[in-house]
mmCIF file of C-alpha atoms in Angstrom:
data_model
loop_
_atom_site.group_PDB
_atom_site.id
_atom_site.type_symbol
_atom_site.label_atom_id
_atom_site.label_comp_id
_atom_site.label_asym_id
_atom_site.label_seq_id
_atom_site.Cartn_x
_atom_site.Cartn_y
_atom_site.Cartn_z
ATOM 1 C CA MET V 1 -7.691 25.595 19.561
ATOM 2 C CA GLY V 2 -9.793 28.502 18.289
ATOM 3 C CA ASP V 3 -8.914 30.859 15.455
ATOM 4 C CA GLU V 4 -7.655 33.459 17.953
ATOM 5 C CA GLY V 5 -4.703 31.151 18.676
ATOM 6 C CA ARG V 6 -3.612 30.893 15.065
ATOM 7 C CA GLY V 7 -1.543 33.089 12.785
ATOM 8 C CA LEU V 8 -2.053 34.014 9.167
ATOM 9 C CA SER V 9 -0.736 30.646 7.994
ATOM 10 C CA GLY V 10 -3.490 28.890 9.934
ATOM 11 C CA PHE V 11 -0.950 27.340 12.307
ATOM 12 C CA PRO V 12 -0.706 28.071 16.050
ATOM 13 C CA THR V 13 0.968 31.430 16.623
ATOM 14 C CA GLU V 14 3.757 29.876 18.720
ATOM 15 C CA VAL V 15 5.210 28.148 15.646
ATOM 16 C CA GLY V 16 6.590 31.499 14.541
ATOM 17 C CA VAL V 17 9.772 30.552 16.383
ATOM 18 C CA LEU V 18 10.357 27.899 13.713
ATOM 19 C CA ALA V 19 11.320 30.447 11.049
ATOM 20 C CA GLY V 20 14.867 29.517 10.104
ATOM 21 C CA ALA V 21 14.827 26.334 12.210
ATOM 22 C CA ARG V 22 16.262 23.122 10.771
ATOM 23 C CA ILE V 23 14.153 20.021 11.364
ATOM 24 C CA LEU V 24 15.122 16.594 10.031
ATOM 25 C CA GLN V 25 12.684 13.718 9.563
ATOM 26 C CA ILE V 26 14.031 10.220 8.918
ATOM 27 C CA ILE V 27 12.074 7.376 7.310
ATOM 28 C CA PRO V 28 13.187 4.270 5.353
ATOM 29 C CA GLU V 29 11.616 5.175 2.010
ATOM 30 C CA LEU V 30 9.231 7.832 0.763
ATOM 31 C CA ASP V 31 6.748 5.636 -1.081
ATOM 32 C CA ALA V 32 2.998 5.238 -0.615
ATOM 33 C CA GLY V 33 1.766 4.908 2.965
ATOM 34 C CA GLY V 34 0.471 6.927 5.879
ATOM 35 C CA ALA V 35 3.840 7.590 7.518
ATOM 36 C CA GLU V 36 5.321 8.603 4.180
ATOM 37 C CA ARG V 37 2.432 10.908 3.325
ATOM 38 C CA THR V 38 2.613 12.536 6.763
ATOM 39 C CA THR V 39 6.366 13.096 6.307
ATOM 40 C CA VAL V 40 5.717 15.110 3.157
ATOM 41 C CA ASP V 41 2.808 17.000 4.732
ATOM 42 C CA VAL V 42 4.864 18.034 7.764
ATOM 43 C CA ALA V 43 7.795 19.032 5.546
ATOM 44 C CA ALA V 44 5.446 21.260 3.533
ATOM 45 C CA ALA V 45 4.132 22.851 6.731
ATOM 46 C CA LEU V 46 7.674 23.517 7.948
ATOM 47 C CA ALA V 47 8.583 25.135 4.650
ATOM 48 C CA ALA V 48 5.432 27.271 4.855
ATOM 49 C CA VAL V 49 6.576 28.843 8.153
ATOM 50 C CA GLY V 50 10.126 29.445 6.931
ATOM 51 C CA ALA V 51 11.860 26.422 8.440
ATOM 52 C CA ARG V 52 14.304 24.194 6.575
ATOM 53 C CA ALA V 53 12.546 20.836 6.200
ATOM 54 C CA LEU V 54 15.059 18.008 5.767
ATOM 55 C CA VAL V 55 14.143 14.377 5.055
ATOM 56 C CA ALA V 56 16.715 11.576 5.259
ATOM 57 C CA THR V 57 15.476 8.566 3.278
ATOM 58 C CA GLU V 58 16.583 6.148 0.585
ATOM 59 C CA GLY V 59 14.167 7.485 -2.052
ATOM 60 C CA GLY V 60 10.660 6.769 -3.308
ATOM 61 C CA ARG V 61 7.837 8.004 -5.487
ATOM 62 C CA LEU V 62 7.041 10.951 -3.191
ATOM 63 C CA ILE V 63 10.488 12.564 -3.481
ATOM 64 C CA GLY V 64 9.384 14.859 -6.298
ATOM 65 C CA GLU V 65 6.367 16.052 -4.330
ATOM 66 C CA LEU V 66 8.508 16.591 -1.238
ATOM 67 C CA GLN V 67 10.871 18.826 -3.176
ATOM 68 C CA ALA V 68 8.037 20.663 -4.939
ATOM 69 C CA LYS V 69 6.562 21.551 -1.543
ATOM 70 C CA GLY V 70 9.808 22.957 -0.204
ATOM 71 C CA GLY V 71 11.351 19.913 1.471
ATOM 72 C CA HIS V 72 14.994 18.906 1.068
ATOM 73 C CA TRP V 73 15.828 15.259 0.347
ATOM 74 C CA HIS V 74 19.062 13.782 1.665
ATOM 75 C CA GLN V 75 19.628 10.310 0.263
ATOM 76 C CA PHE V 76 20.366 8.106 3.253
ATOM 77 C CA PRO V 77 20.380 4.299 3.773
ATOM 78 C CA ALA V 78 17.617 4.609 6.365
ATOM 79 C CA ALA V 79 16.004 1.242 5.578
ATOM 80 C CA SER V 80 19.024 -0.745 6.793
ATOM 81 C CA LYS V 81 18.320 -3.173 9.647
ATOM 82 C CA ASN V 82 21.813 -4.626 9.695
ATOM 83 C CA PRO V 83 23.322 -3.882 13.140
ATOM 84 C CA ILE V 84 26.708 -2.967 11.685
ATOM 85 C CA GLY V 85 25.091 -0.823 9.028
ATOM 86 C CA MET V 86 22.942 0.894 11.643
ATOM 87 C CA ALA V 87 26.003 1.651 13.778
ATOM 88 C CA VAL V 88 27.683 3.230 10.753
ATOM 89 C CA ASN V 89 24.471 5.122 10.026
ATOM 90 C CA VAL V 90 24.642 6.783 13.452
ATOM 91 C CA LEU V 91 27.932 8.363 12.414
ATOM 92 C CA ARG V 92 26.544 9.266 8.981
ATOM 93 C CA LEU V 93 23.493 10.902 10.515
ATOM 94 C CA MET V 94 25.621 12.827 13.000
ATOM 95 C CA ALA V 95 27.703 14.156 10.121
ATOM 96 C CA LEU V 96 24.561 15.156 8.215
ATOM 97 C CA CYS V 97 23.132 16.915 11.272
ATOM 98 C CA ARG V 98 26.335 18.837 11.852
ATOM 99 C CA ARG V 99 26.594 19.800 8.196
ATOM 100 C CA GLU V 100 22.981 21.020 8.043
ATOM 101 C CA ARG V 101 22.954 22.416 11.604
ATOM 102 C CA VAL V 102 19.914 20.294 12.457
ATOM 103 C CA GLN V 103 18.067 21.284 15.634
ATOM 104 C CA ILE V 104 15.492 18.476 15.981
ATOM 105 C CA ILE V 105 15.417 14.881 14.674
ATOM 106 C CA HIS V 106 12.039 13.231 14.095
ATOM 107 C CA ALA V 107 11.977 9.452 13.433
ATOM 108 C CA ARG V 108 9.021 7.686 11.829
ATOM 109 C CA SER V 109 10.155 4.034 11.687
ATOM 110 C CA ARG V 110 11.958 1.656 14.027
ATOM 111 C CA ALA V 111 15.323 0.895 12.395
ATOM 112 C CA PRO V 112 16.088 4.531 11.514
ATOM 113 C CA ALA V 113 14.718 5.533 14.932
ATOM 114 C CA TRP V 114 17.494 3.587 16.652
ATOM 115 C CA VAL V 115 19.976 5.379 14.395
ATOM 116 C CA ALA V 116 18.344 8.734 15.091
ATOM 117 C CA LEU V 117 18.268 8.094 18.841
ATOM 118 C CA GLY V 118 22.000 7.382 18.843
ATOM 119 C CA ALA V 119 22.770 10.497 16.825
ATOM 120 C CA ALA V 120 20.438 12.749 18.796
ATOM 121 C CA ARG V 121 21.775 11.689 22.168
ATOM 122 C CA ARG V 122 25.408 12.127 21.097
ATOM 123 C CA LEU V 123 24.701 15.542 19.618
ATOM 124 C CA GLY V 124 22.406 16.679 22.427
ATOM 125 C CA LEU V 125 19.480 17.255 20.046
ATOM 126 C CA PRO V 126 15.766 16.917 20.838
ATOM 127 C CA PHE V 127 14.396 13.602 19.542
ATOM 128 C CA VAL V 128 10.788 13.090 18.398
ATOM 129 C CA THR V 129 9.132 9.837 17.375
ATOM 130 C CA THR V 130 5.796 9.117 15.749
ATOM 131 C CA TYR V 131 4.295 5.738 16.585
ATOM 132 C CA HIS V 132 2.507 5.066 13.303
ATOM 133 C CA GLY V 133 1.340 1.461 13.647
ATOM 134 C CA SER V 134 0.562 -1.602 15.713
ATOM 135 C CA TYR V 135 4.001 -3.153 15.453
ATOM 136 C CA SER V 136 4.164 -6.944 15.529
ATOM 137 C CA GLY V 137 5.748 -8.728 18.481
ATOM 138 C CA ARG V 138 4.645 -8.630 22.105
ATOM 139 C CA THR V 139 7.502 -10.360 23.956
ATOM 140 C CA GLY V 140 11.241 -10.294 24.430
ATOM 141 C CA VAL V 141 13.582 -8.877 21.850
ATOM 142 C CA LYS V 142 10.812 -7.603 19.554
ATOM 143 C CA VAL V 143 9.219 -5.492 22.287
ATOM 144 C CA LEU V 144 12.647 -4.023 23.050
ATOM 145 C CA TYR V 145 13.199 -3.301 19.348
ATOM 146 C CA ASN V 146 9.765 -1.644 19.059
ATOM 147 C CA SER V 147 10.352 0.389 22.220
ATOM 148 C CA VAL V 148 12.561 2.877 20.410
ATOM 149 C CA MET V 149 9.368 4.489 19.101
ATOM 150 C CA ALA V 150 8.464 5.300 22.712
ATOM 151 C CA ARG V 151 11.830 6.848 23.611
ATOM 152 C CA GLY V 152 11.352 10.294 22.098
ATOM 153 C CA ASP V 153 11.439 13.503 24.104
ATOM 154 C CA VAL V 154 7.932 13.714 22.669
ATOM 155 C CA VAL V 155 6.184 10.549 21.458
ATOM 156 C CA ILE V 156 3.447 11.288 18.931
ATOM 157 C CA ALA V 157 0.646 8.709 18.690
ATOM 158 C CA ASN V 158 -1.542 8.891 15.595
ATOM 159 C CA SER V 159 -4.683 7.887 17.529
ATOM 160 C CA HIS V 160 -5.945 7.328 21.056
ATOM 161 C CA TYR V 161 -5.828 3.595 20.279
ATOM 162 C CA THR V 162 -2.107 3.897 19.503
ATOM 163 C CA ALA V 163 -1.529 5.933 22.658
ATOM 164 C CA ALA V 164 -3.151 3.218 24.753
ATOM 165 C CA LEU V 165 -0.982 0.615 23.034
ATOM 166 C CA ILE V 166 2.169 2.603 23.813
ATOM 167 C CA ASN V 167 1.173 2.950 27.444
ATOM 168 C CA GLN V 168 0.400 -0.762 27.634
ATOM 169 C CA LEU V 169 3.659 -1.968 26.073
ATOM 170 C CA HIS V 170 6.186 0.801 26.687
ATOM 171 C CA ALA V 171 5.047 2.764 29.731
ATOM 172 C CA GLU V 172 8.561 2.728 31.206
ATOM 173 C CA GLN V 173 10.095 4.295 28.108
ATOM 174 C CA ALA V 174 7.269 6.674 27.172
ATOM 175 C CA GLY V 175 6.381 8.014 30.600
ATOM 176 C CA ASP V 176 4.089 11.040 30.293
ATOM 177 C CA ARG V 177 5.528 12.184 26.962
ATOM 178 C CA VAL V 178 2.821 10.745 24.665
ATOM 179 C CA ARG V 179 0.814 13.230 22.563
ATOM 180 C CA VAL V 180 -2.112 12.196 20.367
ATOM 181 C CA ILE V 181 -2.016 13.895 16.964
ATOM 182 C CA HIS V 182 -4.403 12.291 14.526
ATOM 183 C CA ARG V 183 -3.181 11.886 10.977
ATOM 184 C CA GLY V 184 -4.331 14.759 8.797
ATOM 185 C CA THR V 185 -6.249 14.763 5.519
ATOM 186 C CA ASP V 186 -5.788 17.433 2.868
ATOM 187 C CA LEU V 187 -9.361 18.690 2.648
ATOM 188 C CA ALA V 188 -8.625 20.762 -0.449
ATOM 189 C CA THR V 189 -7.412 17.717 -2.385
ATOM 190 C CA PHE V 190 -9.921 15.277 -0.885
ATOM 191 C CA ASN V 191 -12.881 17.463 -1.741
ATOM 192 C CA PRO V 192 -15.821 16.422 -3.942
ATOM 193 C CA VAL V 193 -15.869 19.837 -5.601
ATOM 194 C CA ALA V 194 -12.206 19.504 -6.612
ATOM 195 C CA VAL V 195 -12.624 16.150 -8.398
ATOM 196 C CA GLY V 196 -13.946 16.599 -11.917
ATOM 197 C CA THR V 197 -16.131 13.999 -13.594
ATOM 198 C CA GLY V 198 -13.481 13.503 -16.274
ATOM 199 C CA ARG V 199 -11.009 12.158 -13.728
ATOM 200 C CA VAL V 200 -13.612 9.790 -12.308
ATOM 201 C CA GLU V 201 -14.695 8.508 -15.696
ATOM 202 C CA ALA V 202 -11.107 7.990 -16.839
ATOM 203 C CA LEU V 203 -10.363 5.936 -13.747
ATOM 204 C CA ARG V 204 -13.464 3.792 -14.146
ATOM 205 C CA ARG V 205 -12.462 3.108 -17.759
ATOM 206 C CA ALA V 206 -8.955 2.167 -16.647
ATOM 207 C CA TRP V 207 -10.519 -0.253 -14.166
ATOM 208 C CA ASN V 208 -12.748 -1.671 -16.921
ATOM 209 C CA VAL V 209 -15.884 -0.784 -14.958
ATOM 210 C CA ALA V 210 -19.097 -0.453 -16.950
ATOM 211 C CA PRO V 211 -21.214 2.721 -16.512
ATOM 212 C CA HIS V 212 -23.993 0.834 -14.711
ATOM 213 C CA GLU V 213 -21.704 -0.983 -12.281
ATOM 214 C CA ARG V 214 -21.347 0.137 -8.659
ATOM 215 C CA VAL V 215 -17.769 -0.004 -7.387
ATOM 216 C CA ILE V 216 -16.852 -1.556 -4.052
ATOM 217 C CA LEU V 217 -13.332 -0.211 -3.442
ATOM 218 C CA LEU V 218 -10.652 -1.608 -1.150
ATOM 219 C CA ALA V 219 -7.689 0.775 -1.287
ATOM 220 C CA ALA V 220 -4.780 -0.806 0.582
ATOM 221 C CA ARG V 221 -1.430 -2.392 -0.100
ATOM 222 C CA LEU V 222 -1.620 -6.121 -0.761
ATOM 223 C CA THR V 223 -0.920 -7.639 2.623
ATOM 224 C CA ALA V 224 -3.006 -10.265 4.377
ATOM 225 C CA TRP V 225 -4.083 -8.218 7.395
ATOM 226 C CA LYS V 226 -5.851 -5.674 5.185
ATOM 227 C CA GLY V 227 -8.656 -8.199 4.717
ATOM 228 C CA HIS V 228 -8.815 -8.779 0.963
ATOM 229 C CA ARG V 229 -9.850 -12.401 1.489
ATOM 230 C CA VAL V 230 -12.725 -11.411 3.762
ATOM 231 C CA LEU V 231 -13.995 -8.970 1.131
ATOM 232 C CA ILE V 232 -13.776 -11.607 -1.611
ATOM 233 C CA GLU V 233 -15.826 -14.027 0.509
ATOM 234 C CA ALA V 234 -18.353 -11.278 1.274
ATOM 235 C CA VAL V 235 -18.735 -10.428 -2.410
ATOM 236 C CA ALA V 236 -19.318 -14.093 -3.221
ATOM 237 C CA GLN V 237 -22.200 -14.065 -0.738
ATOM 238 C CA MET V 238 -23.579 -10.862 -2.244
ATOM 239 C CA ARG V 239 -23.420 -12.402 -5.718
ATOM 240 C CA ASP V 240 -25.214 -15.519 -4.505
ATOM 241 C CA ARG V 241 -27.970 -13.365 -2.978
ATOM 242 C CA GLY V 242 -28.509 -11.567 -6.247
ATOM 243 C CA VAL V 243 -27.059 -8.142 -5.403
ATOM 244 C CA PRO V 244 -26.808 -6.655 -8.904
ATOM 245 C CA ASP V 245 -24.379 -4.488 -10.801
ATOM 246 C CA ILE V 246 -21.340 -4.598 -8.540
ATOM 247 C CA ALA V 247 -17.665 -4.398 -9.421
ATOM 248 C CA VAL V 248 -14.951 -4.893 -6.810
ATOM 249 C CA VAL V 249 -11.678 -2.969 -7.198
ATOM 250 C CA LEU V 250 -8.609 -3.941 -5.157
ATOM 251 C CA ALA V 251 -6.332 -0.907 -5.510
ATOM 252 C CA GLY V 252 -2.945 -1.349 -3.906
ATOM 253 C CA ASP V 253 0.719 -2.036 -4.442
ATOM 254 C CA PRO V 254 1.781 -5.672 -3.853
ATOM 255 C CA GLN V 255 5.177 -4.444 -2.607
ATOM 256 C CA GLY V 256 6.812 -7.686 -3.734
ATOM 257 C CA ARG V 257 4.264 -10.031 -2.137
ATOM 258 C CA ALA V 258 3.933 -12.282 -5.177
ATOM 259 C CA ALA V 259 2.724 -15.259 -3.141
ATOM 260 C CA TYR V 260 -0.148 -13.223 -1.702
ATOM 261 C CA GLU V 261 -1.068 -12.003 -5.184
ATOM 262 C CA ARG V 262 -1.296 -15.607 -6.373
ATOM 263 C CA GLU V 263 -3.338 -16.537 -3.315
ATOM 264 C CA LEU V 264 -5.866 -13.774 -3.996
ATOM 265 C CA ASP V 265 -6.108 -14.663 -7.677
ATOM 266 C CA ALA V 266 -6.699 -18.309 -6.765
ATOM 267 C CA LEU V 267 -9.463 -17.369 -4.309
ATOM 268 C CA ILE V 268 -11.125 -15.105 -6.874
ATOM 269 C CA ALA V 269 -11.066 -17.965 -9.376
ATOM 270 C CA ALA V 270 -12.307 -20.513 -6.833
ATOM 271 C CA ARG V 271 -15.329 -18.312 -6.030
ATOM 272 C CA ASN V 272 -15.991 -17.686 -9.748
ATOM 273 C CA LEU V 273 -15.577 -13.947 -9.252
ATOM 274 C CA GLY V 274 -13.301 -13.268 -12.205
ATOM 275 C CA GLY V 275 -15.913 -11.006 -13.762
ATOM 276 C CA LEU V 276 -16.526 -9.051 -10.555
ATOM 277 C CA VAL V 277 -13.191 -8.621 -8.777
ATOM 278 C CA ARG V 278 -10.153 -6.985 -10.331
ATOM 279 C CA ARG V 279 -6.729 -6.050 -8.989
ATOM 280 C CA VAL V 280 -5.598 -2.711 -10.418
ATOM 281 C CA GLY V 281 -2.306 -2.073 -8.622
ATOM 282 C CA HIS V 282 -1.204 1.257 -7.172
ATOM 283 C CA CYS V 283 -3.609 4.137 -7.796
ATOM 284 C CA THR V 284 -2.127 7.616 -8.248
ATOM 285 C CA ASP V 285 -5.451 9.498 -8.072
ATOM 286 C CA MET V 286 -7.075 8.469 -4.821
ATOM 287 C CA PRO V 287 -9.564 11.376 -4.668
ATOM 288 C CA ALA V 288 -10.995 10.226 -8.007
ATOM 289 C CA ALA V 289 -10.924 6.623 -6.797
ATOM 290 C CA TYR V 290 -13.099 7.437 -3.792
ATOM 291 C CA ARG V 291 -15.455 9.469 -5.989
ATOM 292 C CA ALA V 292 -15.687 6.527 -8.378
ATOM 293 C CA ALA V 293 -16.695 4.198 -5.541
ATOM 294 C CA SER V 294 -20.256 3.527 -4.447
ATOM 295 C CA VAL V 295 -18.875 2.197 -1.163
ATOM 296 C CA VAL V 296 -15.375 1.889 0.330
ATOM 297 C CA ALA V 297 -14.472 -1.227 2.326
ATOM 298 C CA VAL V 298 -11.783 -1.324 5.031
ATOM 299 C CA PRO V 299 -12.091 -4.967 6.183
ATOM 300 C CA SER V 300 -8.843 -5.185 8.170
ATOM 301 C CA VAL V 301 -8.388 -8.299 10.281
ATOM 302 C CA GLU V 302 -5.777 -6.682 12.535
ATOM 303 C CA PRO V 303 -6.107 -3.282 14.244
ATOM 304 C CA GLU V 304 -5.676 -0.148 12.187
ATOM 305 C CA ALA V 305 -3.581 2.341 14.144
ATOM 306 C CA PHE V 306 -5.480 5.109 12.367
ATOM 307 C CA GLY V 307 -7.242 4.108 9.138
ATOM 308 C CA ARG V 308 -6.374 6.724 6.527
ATOM 309 C CA SER V 309 -8.489 5.354 3.677
ATOM 310 C CA ALA V 310 -11.690 5.451 5.762
ATOM 311 C CA VAL V 311 -11.073 9.094 6.658
ATOM 312 C CA GLU V 312 -10.193 10.123 3.092
ATOM 313 C CA ALA V 313 -13.270 8.323 1.756
ATOM 314 C CA GLN V 314 -15.527 10.161 4.226
ATOM 315 C CA ALA V 315 -13.962 13.457 3.167
ATOM 316 C CA LEU V 316 -15.032 12.643 -0.397
ATOM 317 C CA GLY V 317 -18.548 11.683 0.710
ATOM 318 C CA ALA V 318 -18.235 7.952 0.047
ATOM 319 C CA PRO V 319 -20.022 5.477 2.356
ATOM 320 C CA VAL V 320 -17.525 3.364 4.297
ATOM 321 C CA VAL V 321 -17.746 -0.099 5.838
ATOM 322 C CA VAL V 322 -14.913 -0.869 8.248
ATOM 323 C CA SER V 323 -13.799 -3.511 10.704
ATOM 324 C CA ASP V 324 -14.647 -2.533 14.270
ATOM 325 C CA LEU V 325 -11.220 -2.694 15.873
ATOM 326 C CA GLY V 326 -8.194 -0.535 16.520
ATOM 327 C CA ALA V 327 -8.674 3.187 15.929
ATOM 328 C CA VAL V 328 -11.832 2.748 13.857
ATOM 329 C CA PRO V 329 -14.198 4.019 16.585
ATOM 330 C CA GLU V 330 -12.275 7.310 16.441
ATOM 331 C CA THR V 331 -12.605 7.714 12.692
ATOM 332 C CA VAL V 332 -16.015 6.250 11.728
ATOM 333 C CA LEU V 333 -19.164 7.066 13.712
ATOM 334 C CA ALA V 334 -21.689 4.237 13.930
ATOM 335 C CA PRO V 335 -24.179 2.639 16.337
ATOM 336 C CA PRO V 336 -24.126 1.894 19.222
ATOM 337 C CA ASP V 337 -21.792 4.845 19.855
ATOM 338 C CA VAL V 338 -24.114 7.228 17.978
ATOM 339 C CA PRO V 339 -27.735 6.983 16.820
ATOM 340 C CA ALA V 340 -28.236 5.510 13.352
ATOM 341 C CA GLY V 341 -29.168 8.957 12.065
ATOM 342 C CA GLN V 342 -25.713 10.264 12.994
ATOM 343 C CA ARG V 343 -23.655 7.475 11.468
ATOM 344 C CA THR V 344 -20.864 8.288 9.018
ATOM 345 C CA GLY V 345 -20.352 4.609 8.074
ATOM 346 C CA TRP V 346 -20.778 1.001 9.148
ATOM 347 C CA ARG V 347 -18.608 -0.969 11.573
ATOM 348 C CA VAL V 348 -18.593 -4.774 11.405
ATOM 349 C CA PRO V 349 -16.781 -7.519 13.348
ATOM 350 C CA PRO V 350 -13.340 -8.239 11.826
ATOM 351 C CA GLY V 351 -13.139 -11.383 9.706
ATOM 352 C CA ASP V 352 -16.938 -11.722 9.487
ATOM 353 C CA ALA V 353 -17.701 -12.032 5.780
ATOM 354 C CA ALA V 354 -21.461 -12.313 6.348
ATOM 355 C CA ALA V 355 -21.608 -9.111 8.392
ATOM 356 C CA LEU V 356 -19.432 -7.340 5.833
ATOM 357 C CA ALA V 357 -21.714 -8.483 3.001
ATOM 358 C CA ALA V 358 -24.804 -7.263 4.869
ATOM 359 C CA ALA V 359 -23.300 -3.825 5.592
ATOM 360 C CA LEU V 360 -22.051 -3.385 2.024
ATOM 361 C CA THR V 361 -25.493 -4.308 0.719
ATOM 362 C CA GLU V 362 -27.146 -1.798 3.057
ATOM 363 C CA ALA V 363 -24.749 0.939 1.993
ATOM 364 C CA LEU V 364 -25.403 0.207 -1.679
ATOM 365 C CA SER V 365 -29.158 0.332 -1.094
ATOM 366 C CA LEU V 366 -29.204 3.921 0.197
ATOM 367 C CA GLY V 367 -31.514 6.286 -1.630
ATOM 368 C CA ALA V 368 -30.209 9.572 -2.984
ATOM 369 C CA SER V 369 -31.317 11.688 0.008
ATOM 370 C CA ALA V 370 -29.931 9.255 2.584
ATOM 371 C CA ARG V 371 -26.652 8.964 0.698
ATOM 372 C CA ASP V 372 -26.314 12.760 0.471
ATOM 373 C CA ALA V 373 -26.987 13.140 4.201
ATOM 374 C CA LEU V 374 -24.402 10.464 5.008
ATOM 375 C CA ALA V 375 -21.875 12.225 2.775
ATOM 376 C CA ARG V 376 -22.432 15.547 4.552
ATOM 377 C CA ARG V 377 -22.016 13.958 7.978
ATOM 378 C CA GLY V 378 -18.835 12.172 6.921
ATOM 379 C CA ARG V 379 -17.304 15.333 5.487
ATOM 380 C CA ALA V 380 -18.177 17.351 8.603
ATOM 381 C CA HIS V 381 -16.678 14.655 10.850
ATOM 382 C CA VAL V 382 -13.374 14.763 8.979
ATOM 383 C CA GLU V 383 -13.289 18.556 8.851
ATOM 384 C CA ALA V 384 -13.798 18.755 12.612
ATOM 385 C CA ASN V 385 -11.261 16.135 13.632
ATOM 386 C CA PHE V 386 -8.814 15.058 10.928
ATOM 387 C CA SER V 387 -7.748 18.072 8.872
ATOM 388 C CA LEU V 388 -4.227 18.389 7.535
ATOM 389 C CA GLU V 389 -3.992 21.880 9.005
ATOM 390 C CA ARG V 390 -4.762 20.588 12.479
ATOM 391 C CA MET V 391 -2.245 17.742 12.249
ATOM 392 C CA ALA V 392 0.498 19.968 10.839
ATOM 393 C CA GLY V 393 -0.148 22.743 13.330
ATOM 394 C CA ASP V 394 -0.067 20.386 16.305
ATOM 395 C CA THR V 395 3.176 18.797 15.056
ATOM 396 C CA LEU V 396 4.826 22.163 14.493
ATOM 397 C CA ALA V 397 3.754 23.181 17.992
ATOM 398 C CA VAL V 398 5.686 20.168 19.341
ATOM 399 C CA TYR V 399 8.795 21.310 17.459
ATOM 400 C CA ALA V 400 8.372 24.859 18.770
ATOM 401 C CA GLU V 401 8.048 23.594 22.330
ATOM 402 C CA LEU V 402 11.213 21.489 22.026
ATOM 403 C CA LEU V 403 13.174 24.380 20.535
ATOM 404 C CA GLY V 404 12.029 26.525 23.435
ATOM 405 C CA ARG V 405 13.254 23.923 25.919
ATOM 406 C CA SER V 406 16.620 23.549 24.215
ATOM 407 C CA ARG V 407 17.154 27.316 24.218
#
């Protein structure tokens, strides 16, 4: 959509009907993660156009930011998967919607989506879902459980890959109601100019990285499908080949996965990488983290439904090396889809430690001019396709359309 179709806020002009509207999003918790971040971003956009942005969730570290940006938190047991508890939650959500005069319910996770579907249908409210991930389970009861995310009056897919998955698994439920709205990146926050050297240096010190060391960053929660083990094996190969001055940072919340933490620590020790690889836990300053990195790895072994860290890293000008599956071809440009001179990163076969090591080594070997050109291409790619303004505007346009239908 060109600028002529947008108002002063930068959003499509049709979202003006949202002034005074009451939109409720429901999500289990508001902690770190793509769905959680998008919830806050959409709430902020709603507040910016004069709507009342409600979020029903148990809590989380993003609650303060939600409220600071104009959202309204309603503490709600949205994480419950107990069938009896979910049935009770339908009544609770109906009461909340009546009390707040909610006009649209938007669900972002499966268990609360079933609750929201029940409440929306009983109250006659428009129901929106966002299909955020490649949910596990391809047969029987699990497919039925997952199908709630395809039962919205509008079903938002966060990538074309996700849309294809919905149409493959839930065509009967989704019909022709799927809309692709890529996840948005805040280009003001994830901007090289906005990240001072002091922030970067402080983070490198906190990570115990020496000034001469080049950081290979994997920014993801500690779960096996994110590919930490593949990266550790790749780094062992790089060490054995004499690639100098590297430090690997695994930045992510374990989210209670103590066994996986122990497994990673044991693998690091077994490969004698204790001096190279460090786990630093949750990082609160991701723009500085990407600026501190010489290369960002996204070595997922299962499909990424979008791949937020690869997009954010490109926005900051960091080289990225990603697994070539899922939505990656939409977010990282690389041969054979584009000429080598147009690449914004490297794509490697998932689970292939040797290929990952080779691509990381190539990225680290870039000269200053080549690295600067790559950074410019990556930033331009994100600006053109994955801006927060575009995501928020497209989502608000969905709400405006549904309000128009209901009226």
